[in-house]
């Protein structure tokens, strides 16, 4: 039988920029010169930034079943996506 206590419990406040997408559609006169109907460029980022007073690596990386941070888990990976949409 395992007992837990609240001796090491932290009050954690955090704010995470989980997903951010920025895009730009070129003006029609530019796309028409390139024989395209539309051109759009974008960049998207996931897990961009975490603002937190948490002493561990990432407040989302604690064990879901127990709520304990054993210090063995990795923070969520940051992902960057670049894209180009062409409509013919």
PDB file of N, CA, C and O in Angstrom, residues 3-4 7-8 11 13 37 40 44 48 76 78 83-84 88:
ATOM      1  N   UNK A   3       1.243   5.425   0.349  1.00  0.00           N
ATOM      2  CA  UNK A   3       0.607   6.620   0.886  1.00  0.00           C
ATOM      3  C   UNK A   3       1.258   7.860   0.288  1.00  0.00           C
ATOM      4  O   UNK A   3       2.467   7.901   0.077  1.00  0.00           O
ATOM      5  N   UNK A   4       0.445   8.865   0.026  1.00  0.00           N
ATOM      6  CA  UNK A   4       0.935  10.138  -0.488  1.00  0.00           C
ATOM      7  C   UNK A   4       0.611  11.225   0.526  1.00  0.00           C
ATOM      8  O   UNK A   4      -0.404  11.165   1.203  1.00  0.00           O
ATOM      9  N   UNK A   7       3.258  17.224   1.430  1.00  0.00           N
ATOM     10  CA  UNK A   7       4.447  17.952   1.875  1.00  0.00           C
ATOM     11  C   UNK A   7       5.129  18.693   0.714  1.00  0.00           C
ATOM     12  O   UNK A   7       5.577  19.814   0.868  1.00  0.00           O
ATOM     13  N   UNK A   8       5.213  18.067  -0.435  1.00  0.00           N
ATOM     14  CA  UNK A   8       5.913  18.651  -1.574  1.00  0.00           C
ATOM     15  C   UNK A   8       4.969  19.197  -2.649  1.00  0.00           C
ATOM     16  O   UNK A   8       5.372  19.362  -3.794  1.00  0.00           O
ATOM     17  N   UNK A  11       1.887  25.026  -5.553  1.00  0.00           N
ATOM     18  CA  UNK A  11       0.799  25.761  -6.195  1.00  0.00           C
ATOM     19  C   UNK A  11       1.399  26.330  -7.476  1.00  0.00           C
ATOM     20  O   UNK A  11       2.306  27.159  -7.439  1.00  0.00           O
ATOM     21  N   UNK A  13       0.912  28.105 -11.232  1.00  0.00           N
ATOM     22  CA  UNK A  13       0.141  28.860 -12.208  1.00  0.00           C
ATOM     23  C   UNK A  13       0.947  28.861 -13.497  1.00  0.00           C
ATOM     24  O   UNK A  13       2.155  29.084 -13.472  1.00  0.00           O
ATOM     25  N   UNK A  37      -3.984  31.191 -59.154  1.00  0.00           N
ATOM     26  CA  UNK A  37      -5.157  31.892 -58.634  1.00  0.00           C
ATOM     27  C   UNK A  37      -4.890  32.497 -57.260  1.00  0.00           C
ATOM     28  O   UNK A  37      -5.348  33.584 -56.943  1.00  0.00           O
ATOM     29  N   UNK A  40      -0.458  31.430 -50.773  1.00  0.00           N
ATOM     30  CA  UNK A  40      -0.470  31.716 -49.335  1.00  0.00           C
ATOM     31  C   UNK A  40       0.721  31.043 -48.689  1.00  0.00           C
ATOM     32  O   UNK A  40       1.012  29.878 -48.946  1.00  0.00           O
ATOM     33  N   UNK A  44       3.659  27.774 -38.643  1.00  0.00           N
ATOM     34  CA  UNK A  44       2.884  27.339 -37.487  1.00  0.00           C
ATOM     35  C   UNK A  44       3.835  26.723 -36.469  1.00  0.00           C
ATOM     36  O   UNK A  44       4.760  26.004 -36.830  1.00  0.00           O
ATOM     37  N   UNK A  48       4.963  26.521 -28.204  1.00  0.00           N
ATOM     38  CA  UNK A  48       5.906  27.611 -28.432  1.00  0.00           C
ATOM     39  C   UNK A  48       6.556  28.103 -27.146  1.00  0.00           C
ATOM     40  O   UNK A  48       7.766  28.219 -27.060  1.00  0.00           O
ATOM     41  N   UNK A  76       6.943  18.586 -23.506  1.00  0.00           N
ATOM     42  CA  UNK A  76       6.389  18.384 -24.833  1.00  0.00           C
ATOM     43  C   UNK A  76       7.304  19.021 -25.876  1.00  0.00           C
ATOM     44  O   UNK A  76       7.843  20.113 -25.661  1.00  0.00           O
ATOM     45  N   UNK A  78       8.687  20.930 -29.134  1.00  0.00           N
ATOM     46  CA  UNK A  78       8.299  22.098 -29.920  1.00  0.00           C
ATOM     47  C   UNK A  78       8.324  21.687 -31.390  1.00  0.00           C
ATOM     48  O   UNK A  78       9.241  20.993 -31.827  1.00  0.00           O
ATOM     49  N   UNK A  83       4.753  26.347 -44.487  1.00  0.00           N
ATOM     50  CA  UNK A  83       3.884  25.867 -45.547  1.00  0.00           C
ATOM     51  C   UNK A  83       3.690  26.873 -46.661  1.00  0.00           C
ATOM     52  O   UNK A  83       3.845  28.085 -46.477  1.00  0.00           O
ATOM     53  N   UNK A  84       3.333  26.354 -47.813  1.00  0.00           N
ATOM     54  CA  UNK A  84       3.040  27.153 -48.992  1.00  0.00           C
ATOM     55  C   UNK A  84       1.827  26.524 -49.666  1.00  0.00           C
ATOM     56  O   UNK A  84       1.840  25.334 -49.977  1.00  0.00           O
ATOM     57  N   UNK A  88      -4.084  26.603 -58.293  1.00  0.00           N
ATOM     58  CA  UNK A  88      -3.925  26.783 -59.742  1.00  0.00           C
ATOM     59  C   UNK A  88      -5.211  27.195 -60.407  1.00  0.00           C
ATOM     60  O   UNK A  88      -6.278  26.888 -60.037  1.00  0.00           O
TER      61      UNK A  88
END
